[in-house]
Coordinates of C-alpha atoms in Angstrom, one line a residue:
X137 CA 192.8 157.5 -21.0
X138 CA 189.7 158.3 -23.4
X139 CA 186.3 156.8 -23.3
X140 CA 184.2 156.2 -26.3
X141 CA 182.8 152.8 -25.6
X142 CA 180.3 152.1 -22.5
X143 CA 181.8 152.9 -19.1
X144 CA 181.2 150.0 -16.8
X145 CA 180.6 150.7 -13.3
X146 CA 178.4 147.6 -12.6
X147 CA 181.0 146.3 -10.1
X148 CA 184.7 146.3 -9.3
X149 CA 184.8 142.7 -10.5
X150 CA 184.8 143.8 -13.9
X151 CA 188.4 144.8 -14.0
X152 CA 190.9 142.9 -16.1
X153 CA 194.5 141.9 -15.4
X154 CA 196.9 144.4 -16.9
X155 CA 200.2 143.7 -18.7
X156 CA 202.1 143.3 -15.4
X157 CA 199.6 140.9 -14.0
X158 CA 199.6 138.9 -16.9
X159 CA 203.3 138.6 -17.2
X160 CA 203.4 137.4 -13.4
X161 CA 201.0 134.9 -14.1
X162 CA 202.9 133.6 -17.0
X163 CA 206.2 133.4 -15.2
X164 CA 204.7 131.8 -12.1
X165 CA 206.4 128.7 -10.7
X166 CA 203.7 126.1 -10.2
X167 CA 203.4 122.6 -8.8
X168 CA 200.4 120.1 -8.1
X169 CA 198.6 121.9 -5.1
X170 CA 196.4 119.0 -4.3
X171 CA 199.5 116.9 -4.0
X172 CA 202.4 118.8 -3.0
X173 CA 201.2 122.4 -2.6
X174 CA 201.8 124.9 -5.4
X175 CA 204.6 127.0 -4.3
X176 CA 203.2 130.2 -5.5
X177 CA 199.8 129.4 -4.0
X178 CA 201.6 128.7 -0.7
X179 CA 203.3 131.9 -1.1
X180 CA 200.1 133.8 -1.5
X181 CA 198.4 132.0 1.4
X182 CA 201.1 133.0 3.7
X183 CA 200.8 136.7 2.6
X184 CA 197.2 136.7 2.9
X185 CA 197.2 135.4 6.5
X186 CA 199.7 137.7 7.6
X187 CA 197.8 140.8 6.3
X188 CA 194.6 139.3 7.7
X189 CA 196.2 138.5 11.0
X190 CA 195.0 134.9 10.9
X191 CA 197.3 131.7 11.5
X192 CA 196.8 130.5 8.0
X193 CA 194.7 131.1 5.0
X194 CA 193.3 128.9 2.0
X195 CA 192.9 130.3 -1.6
X196 CA 189.4 129.6 -2.9
X197 CA 187.9 130.5 -6.4
X198 CA 185.3 132.7 -5.2
X199 CA 184.1 134.8 -2.1
X200 CA 181.0 132.7 -2.3
X201 CA 182.8 129.5 -1.8
X202 CA 184.8 130.9 1.0
X203 CA 181.9 132.0 2.9
X204 CA 179.9 128.7 2.4
X205 CA 183.1 126.5 3.2
X206 CA 183.3 128.7 6.8
X207 CA 179.6 128.0 7.5
X208 CA 179.9 124.5 6.5
X209 CA 182.6 124.2 9.2
X210 CA 181.1 126.4 12.0
X211 CA 177.3 125.2 11.7
X212 CA 175.8 122.0 12.7
X213 CA 172.6 121.1 10.6
X214 CA 169.5 123.1 12.0
X215 CA 171.7 125.7 13.8
X216 CA 170.7 129.3 13.4
X217 CA 173.1 131.8 12.2
X218 CA 172.6 135.8 12.3
X219 CA 173.5 138.4 9.8
X220 CA 172.7 142.0 9.1
X221 CA 169.9 143.0 6.7
X222 CA 170.8 142.4 3.0
X223 CA 174.1 140.7 4.1
X224 CA 175.7 138.9 1.0
X225 CA 175.2 135.5 2.7
X226 CA 171.7 136.1 2.7
X227 CA 170.6 137.7 -0.2
X228 CA 173.4 136.9 -3.0
X229 CA 174.7 133.2 -2.5
X230 CA 171.5 131.3 -3.8
X231 CA 170.6 129.9 -0.5
X232 CA 173.8 127.8 0.0
X233 CA 174.0 128.6 3.8
X234 CA 170.9 126.7 4.0
X235 CA 171.1 124.2 1.3
X236 CA 175.0 123.0 1.9
X237 CA 175.6 124.3 5.3
X238 CA 172.3 123.2 7.0
X239 CA 172.2 126.7 8.6
X240 CA 168.9 128.6 9.4
X241 CA 169.3 132.6 8.6
X242 CA 168.0 135.1 10.7
X243 CA 168.2 138.5 9.3
X244 CA 168.8 141.5 12.0
X245 CA 168.1 145.1 11.5
X246 CA 170.7 147.4 11.1
X247 CA 169.9 150.1 13.9
X248 CA 173.3 151.9 14.1
X249 CA 173.2 152.7 10.2
X250 CA 173.4 151.1 7.0
X251 CA 175.2 147.6 7.4
X252 CA 176.0 148.2 10.9
X253 CA 174.5 146.1 13.7
X254 CA 174.1 146.9 17.3
X255 CA 175.4 144.7 20.1
X256 CA 171.9 144.7 21.9
X257 CA 170.5 143.4 18.7
X258 CA 172.6 140.7 18.6
X259 CA 172.5 139.5 22.2
X260 CA 168.7 139.6 22.0
X261 CA 168.8 137.4 18.9
X262 CA 171.1 135.2 20.2
X263 CA 168.8 134.5 23.3
X264 CA 169.9 131.8 26.0
X265 CA 170.0 128.2 25.8
X266 CA 166.7 126.4 26.2
X267 CA 165.5 122.8 26.4
X268 CA 166.9 120.2 24.1
X269 CA 164.2 120.8 21.4
X270 CA 164.7 124.6 21.1
X271 CA 166.3 126.2 18.3
X272 CA 170.2 126.6 18.4
X273 CA 172.0 129.8 17.5
X274 CA 175.8 129.3 16.9
X275 CA 177.0 131.6 14.5
X276 CA 177.3 135.6 13.8
X277 CA 178.1 136.5 10.3
X278 CA 179.7 140.2 9.9
X279 CA 180.3 141.9 6.7
X280 CA 182.8 144.7 6.2
X281 CA 182.4 146.7 3.9
X282 CA 178.6 145.8 3.6
X283 CA 177.8 145.7 -0.1
X284 CA 174.0 146.4 -0.2
X285 CA 174.6 149.3 2.3
X286 CA 176.5 151.0 -0.3
X287 CA 179.9 149.7 0.9
X288 CA 179.3 150.9 4.3
X289 CA 182.3 150.4 6.7
X290 CA 182.1 148.7 10.2
X291 CA 184.7 150.9 12.4
X292 CA 187.1 149.0 14.7
X293 CA 185.3 149.5 17.7
X294 CA 182.0 148.5 16.7
X295 CA 183.6 145.4 15.1
X296 CA 185.1 144.6 18.7
X297 CA 182.0 145.2 20.6
X298 CA 179.9 142.8 18.1
X299 CA 182.6 140.1 18.7
X300 CA 182.5 140.4 22.4
X301 CA 178.8 140.2 22.3
X302 CA 178.8 137.0 20.3
X303 CA 181.6 135.5 22.5
X304 CA 179.4 136.1 25.4
X305 CA 176.5 134.6 24.0
X306 CA 178.4 131.5 23.0
X307 CA 178.4 132.0 19.3
X308 CA 181.3 131.9 16.6
X309 CA 181.9 134.7 14.1
X310 CA 182.7 134.7 10.5
X311 CA 183.6 137.8 8.9
X312 CA 182.6 138.2 5.2
X313 CA 185.4 140.8 4.2
X314 CA 185.1 140.5 0.4
X315 CA 186.0 144.2 0.4
X316 CA 187.8 144.4 3.9
X317 CA 190.7 146.1 1.8
X318 CA 188.5 149.0 1.1
X319 CA 187.3 149.4 4.8
X320 CA 191.2 149.0 5.8
X321 CA 192.1 152.0 3.7
X322 CA 188.9 154.2 4.4
X323 CA 189.8 153.5 8.2
X324 CA 193.7 154.0 7.5
X325 CA 194.4 150.8 9.5
X326 CA 195.9 147.5 8.7
X327 CA 193.3 144.9 7.5
X328 CA 194.1 142.7 10.8
X329 CA 192.6 145.3 12.7
X330 CA 189.2 144.7 11.3
X331 CA 189.2 140.8 11.9
X332 CA 190.3 140.6 15.6
X333 CA 188.5 138.0 17.3
X334 CA 186.7 136.6 14.1
X335 CA 186.9 132.6 13.9
X336 CA 187.0 132.9 10.0
X337 CA 187.4 135.6 7.4
X338 CA 187.0 135.7 3.8
X339 CA 188.5 138.3 1.6
X340 CA 188.3 138.7 -2.3
X341 CA 191.2 139.5 -4.5
X342 CA 189.0 139.9 -7.8
X343 CA 187.0 143.0 -6.5
X344 CA 189.2 146.1 -7.0
X345 CA 192.7 144.8 -6.8
X346 CA 192.5 143.4 -10.3
X347 CA 193.0 139.9 -10.0
X348 CA 190.8 137.8 -12.5
X349 CA 189.7 135.1 -10.0
X350 CA 190.2 134.2 -6.3
X351 CA 189.3 134.9 -2.8
X352 CA 190.9 133.7 0.7
X353 CA 189.6 132.1 3.8
X354 CA 191.6 132.8 6.8
X355 CA 191.7 131.3 10.3
X356 CA 193.2 129.2 12.9
X357 CA 195.7 126.0 11.3
X358 CA 192.7 123.6 12.3
X359 CA 189.9 125.5 10.6
X360 CA 191.8 126.1 7.4
X361 CA 193.0 122.4 7.3
X362 CA 189.5 121.4 7.5
X363 CA 188.7 124.1 5.1
X364 CA 191.1 122.5 2.5
X365 CA 189.0 119.2 2.8
X366 CA 185.7 121.0 2.4
X367 CA 187.1 122.9 -0.7
X368 CA 187.9 119.6 -2.3
X369 CA 184.6 118.2 -1.5
X370 CA 182.9 121.2 -3.3
X371 CA 185.2 120.6 -6.3
X372 CA 187.6 123.2 -5.6
X373 CA 190.8 121.2 -5.6
X374 CA 193.5 123.1 -7.6
X375 CA 196.3 121.8 -9.6
X376 CA 198.9 124.4 -11.2
X377 CA 197.3 127.1 -9.1
X378 CA 200.1 129.3 -9.1
X379 CA 199.0 130.8 -12.2
X380 CA 196.3 132.3 -10.4
X381 CA 198.2 132.8 -7.3
X382 CA 200.5 135.0 -9.0
X383 CA 197.9 137.3 -9.9
X384 CA 196.8 137.5 -6.1
X385 CA 200.2 138.1 -4.9
X386 CA 200.3 141.1 -7.0
X387 CA 196.9 142.1 -6.4
X388 CA 198.0 142.5 -2.6
X389 CA 200.5 144.9 -3.3
X390 CA 197.7 147.3 -4.7
X391 CA 195.6 147.6 -1.7
X392 CA 196.7 151.2 -1.2
X393 CA 195.8 152.1 -4.6
X394 CA 192.0 151.6 -3.7
X395 CA 192.1 155.2 -2.2
X396 CA 191.8 156.3 -5.8
X397 CA 188.6 154.5 -6.1
X398 CA 187.2 156.0 -3.0
X399 CA 188.2 159.4 -4.1
X400 CA 186.7 158.8 -7.7
X401 CA 183.2 157.4 -5.9
X402 CA 183.3 160.5 -3.9
X403 CA 183.6 162.6 -7.2
X404 CA 180.8 160.5 -8.8
X405 CA 178.4 161.1 -5.7
X406 CA 178.9 164.7 -5.4
X407 CA 178.3 165.1 -9.2
X408 CA 175.2 163.0 -9.4
X409 CA 174.0 165.1 -6.4
X410 CA 174.6 168.2 -8.5
X411 CA 172.5 166.9 -11.2
X412 CA 169.6 166.4 -9.1
X413 CA 170.1 162.7 -7.9
X414 CA 169.4 161.5 -4.2
X415 CA 172.8 160.2 -3.1
X416 CA 174.5 159.2 0.0
X417 CA 178.2 160.1 0.1
X418 CA 180.3 156.9 0.0
X419 CA 182.7 155.7 2.6
X420 CA 184.5 153.5 0.2
X421 CA 183.9 152.5 -3.8
X422 CA 180.2 152.0 -4.2
X423 CA 177.7 154.8 -4.9
X424 CA 174.0 154.1 -4.2
X425 CA 171.6 156.7 -6.0
X426 CA 167.7 156.9 -5.7
X427 CA 165.7 157.4 -8.6
X428 CA 161.9 157.7 -9.3
X429 CA 161.9 154.7 -11.8
X430 CA 164.7 152.4 -11.3
X431 CA 164.1 150.2 -14.4
X432 CA 163.8 153.6 -16.5
X433 CA 167.0 155.3 -14.9
X434 CA 169.1 152.0 -15.7
X435 CA 168.0 151.8 -19.4
X436 CA 168.4 155.5 -19.8
X437 CA 172.1 155.1 -18.2
X438 CA 172.7 152.2 -20.6
X439 CA 171.4 154.3 -23.5
X440 CA 174.0 157.0 -22.1
X441 CA 177.0 154.5 -22.1
X442 CA 177.0 154.2 -18.5
X443 CA 176.6 150.5 -17.2
X444 CA 175.3 150.2 -13.5
X445 CA 173.2 147.7 -11.4
X446 CA 170.2 147.8 -9.4
X447 CA 170.9 147.3 -5.4
X448 CA 168.5 147.8 -2.8
X449 CA 166.1 149.7 -4.6
X450 CA 168.7 152.0 -5.9
X451 CA 171.3 152.5 -8.8
X452 CA 174.5 151.0 -7.9
X453 CA 177.7 152.5 -9.2
X454 CA 180.9 150.9 -8.3
X455 CA 184.4 152.6 -9.3
X456 CA 187.5 150.6 -9.8
X457 CA 190.9 151.0 -11.2
X458 CA 189.9 150.4 -14.6
X459 CA 188.0 153.7 -14.6
X460 CA 190.1 156.7 -13.8
X461 CA 189.1 160.2 -12.7
X462 CA 188.8 161.4 -16.3
X463 CA 186.3 158.5 -17.0
X464 CA 184.3 159.4 -13.8
X465 CA 184.1 163.1 -15.4
X466 CA 183.0 161.6 -18.7
X467 CA 180.2 159.4 -16.8
X468 CA 179.1 162.7 -15.4
X469 CA 178.8 164.2 -18.7
X470 CA 177.2 161.6 -20.3
X471 CA 174.5 161.6 -17.4
X472 CA 173.9 165.0 -17.6
X473 CA 173.9 165.2 -21.5
X474 CA 171.1 162.4 -21.3
X475 CA 169.3 164.0 -18.2
X476 CA 168.3 160.7 -16.9
X477 CA 166.0 162.2 -14.1
X478 CA 164.1 164.5 -16.0
X479 CA 163.7 162.3 -18.9
X480 CA 162.1 160.0 -16.2
X481 CA 159.7 162.6 -14.8
X482 CA 158.5 163.3 -18.4
X483 CA 158.0 159.7 -19.2
X484 CA 156.0 159.4 -16.0

């Protein structure tokens, strides 16, 4: 593959369905999912549930909708929920957990490293039951991988301890696993190993796996039945959804290919470090790089034909299936040629 146009590393959501995926979508067997259940949608949901280790799963248009449905089910109005610093449910979902689910968010510090909570922190934040007029904490939201922490992975043993702590404190657990497939590949374990004990889990099909739209929400049969009702309430009822589900089924066959994105992220991080950037070595497919002037760096990158985004005060690059190793080499060539950091220092 040769690159002349801008190389888009803003997110792994920019991937486009390839010819094989488009053909699968065109050939999908469909039905009215609201009335009778679409057969291809049903097949996707069963496959996703098996991979995630949940009794059932529900297709939803987006990860944000999957998260808010789960919180609407888990929370009673006025309940407090806990989440790690800069979690997606806190920073990137337009306040929906408070607005739609009626939950009161509390941000917890990541004392074990970027995106990683300590059980002691959860235990202290959960507190103990007080008088009837005291604030009630009922839910812990986990995120794996943690987006704003640069795709940081929560290991199985840490997940297990956090879930056990939540249970001891009487909390339910929702796992925002938008990129749980990346965590699974990085740790070389099945996705289901990373969901143990969670009451619900959301996982995206349109991040890195190439599907044009869609996520899944997994949980018990009772939770998913209620989630289907809430999805309809939010306007997420689907008719001939098999056209989209066919893309999701093919996407789930590609989880192992995420290892290539991780390798390309390491290549990018190492190359940027050699060029003088302050970079933390990525665990998955997100590279966070520090720059003296963030806005200027992003403008310089755009001028060099490299598209990136700001994240947690740094430049975020996300590798994905539509940019191969040669594309990453070309990104580094363009960054070096533009000499982004040196131009910043001169400008300042």
